[in-house]
């Protein structure tokens, strides 16, 4: 395999994610999450949209002061007031970035901006020039790029490059594109605008058709080298490309996606959990990589396979993404293998005859109860074994108390 090419992970959980319904965070929460994003190893943290509110301004400023390893980006439209406000918020970062954007699709020009193509071209020129007079690191986004006329899109991007933008972002703002179409759009931008310059192509995909991650990965194939994404895939409407999915796709399928990322994958689950705790809601149970069931195996055949060798049904280990290693969920589809393994973990070794009796009781209970907890399992044991287990536990508790009391 050739040397994997390094791609940048641009996290916009604190900006695109935070601006979606139910996901707002206060200053202290934003700082806590930003610290965790830095521990996770993302390259860029988009900390907010400073002109939007005083709270956003303060958050960008605080994150800029606090996180000294990552690049900190502040979002702004193309007006002078927006750009100066964003710069004021981000300028003390160790690595500040101004991220300016304007829409380029005719739908947005006509119905939202009420501007002509020539006017938007000029707005791009002025904005990038002003931003570039403040910092070297300027990213330009063409909002609704995937529904824009490709000739015009390339013209706008070329203007941004002429004025010194170092990153060109191609957002699929409304989650409309498909992998093959997006690959073509990004290839065209690379061939016509970027050519052999060191300008980075970035992509920012929304998930309205559930294609955000697939589209982002297709763009890598066409030359994109920065992916904008969010933890747990939060973001406007159906969300953004999920960071954990992008990163683990590149990690697990390095044979097909030969790109390296700076992310410490074991920090993925703790980050996902922190975000859920802050915003007060988590991901769906079957969410890839970080969902409660992502590493759970209930069917007997699956449990047997995983216990023999996790490779049978797991393409990555829970530990590799920081999920605690308990793989087996006991329920009505579980088999004897998993049951006896759980009893062993609970300190009870069952004879084959005891396993038979206990397994029968277990299936009866599992028919009535959705989830079987350790307490339920203990109650299924023959009386003598429960007593033995209880004694073993109290012996253990006594030993622990003793060790604690005597500092051993
Ligand atoms: O979805 C979008 O187009 C955006 C831009 C501001 C990058 O969030
Ligand atoms: Zn967006």
mmCIF file of C-alpha atoms and ligand atoms in Angstrom, residues 12 15-17 19 46 143 169 171-174 204-206 228 235-237 239-240, ligand 2:
data_model
loop_
_atom_site.group_PDB
_atom_site.id
_atom_site.type_symbol
_atom_site.label_atom_id
_atom_site.label_comp_id
_atom_site.label_asym_id
_atom_site.label_seq_id
_atom_site.Cartn_x
_atom_site.Cartn_y
_atom_site.Cartn_z
ATOM 1 C CA UNK A 12 -18.035 22.100 13.142
ATOM 2 C CA UNK A 15 -20.980 25.957 14.914
ATOM 3 C CA UNK A 16 -23.166 24.013 12.446
ATOM 4 C CA UNK A 17 -23.980 21.458 15.147
ATOM 5 C CA UNK A 19 -27.038 26.001 15.573
ATOM 6 C CA UNK A 46 -14.980 25.847 14.035
ATOM 7 C CA UNK A 143 -22.894 27.930 -0.021
ATOM 8 C CA UNK A 169 -15.006 24.560 0.692
ATOM 9 C CA UNK A 171 -20.722 22.539 0.736
ATOM 10 C CA UNK A 172 -23.628 20.296 -0.087
ATOM 11 C CA UNK A 173 -25.736 22.678 1.939
ATOM 12 C CA UNK A 174 -29.064 20.948 1.437
ATOM 13 C CA UNK A 204 -19.096 20.024 3.977
ATOM 14 C CA UNK A 205 -21.951 17.590 3.470
ATOM 15 C CA UNK A 206 -25.409 17.613 4.991
ATOM 16 C CA UNK A 228 -16.059 19.137 7.617
ATOM 17 C CA UNK A 235 -26.173 19.868 12.490
ATOM 18 C CA UNK A 236 -28.798 21.763 10.530
ATOM 19 C CA UNK A 237 -31.906 19.630 9.729
ATOM 20 C CA UNK A 239 -27.252 16.963 10.371
ATOM 21 C CA UNK A 240 -23.759 16.897 8.938
HETATM 22 ZN ZN1 LIG B 2 -23.684 23.459 6.972
#
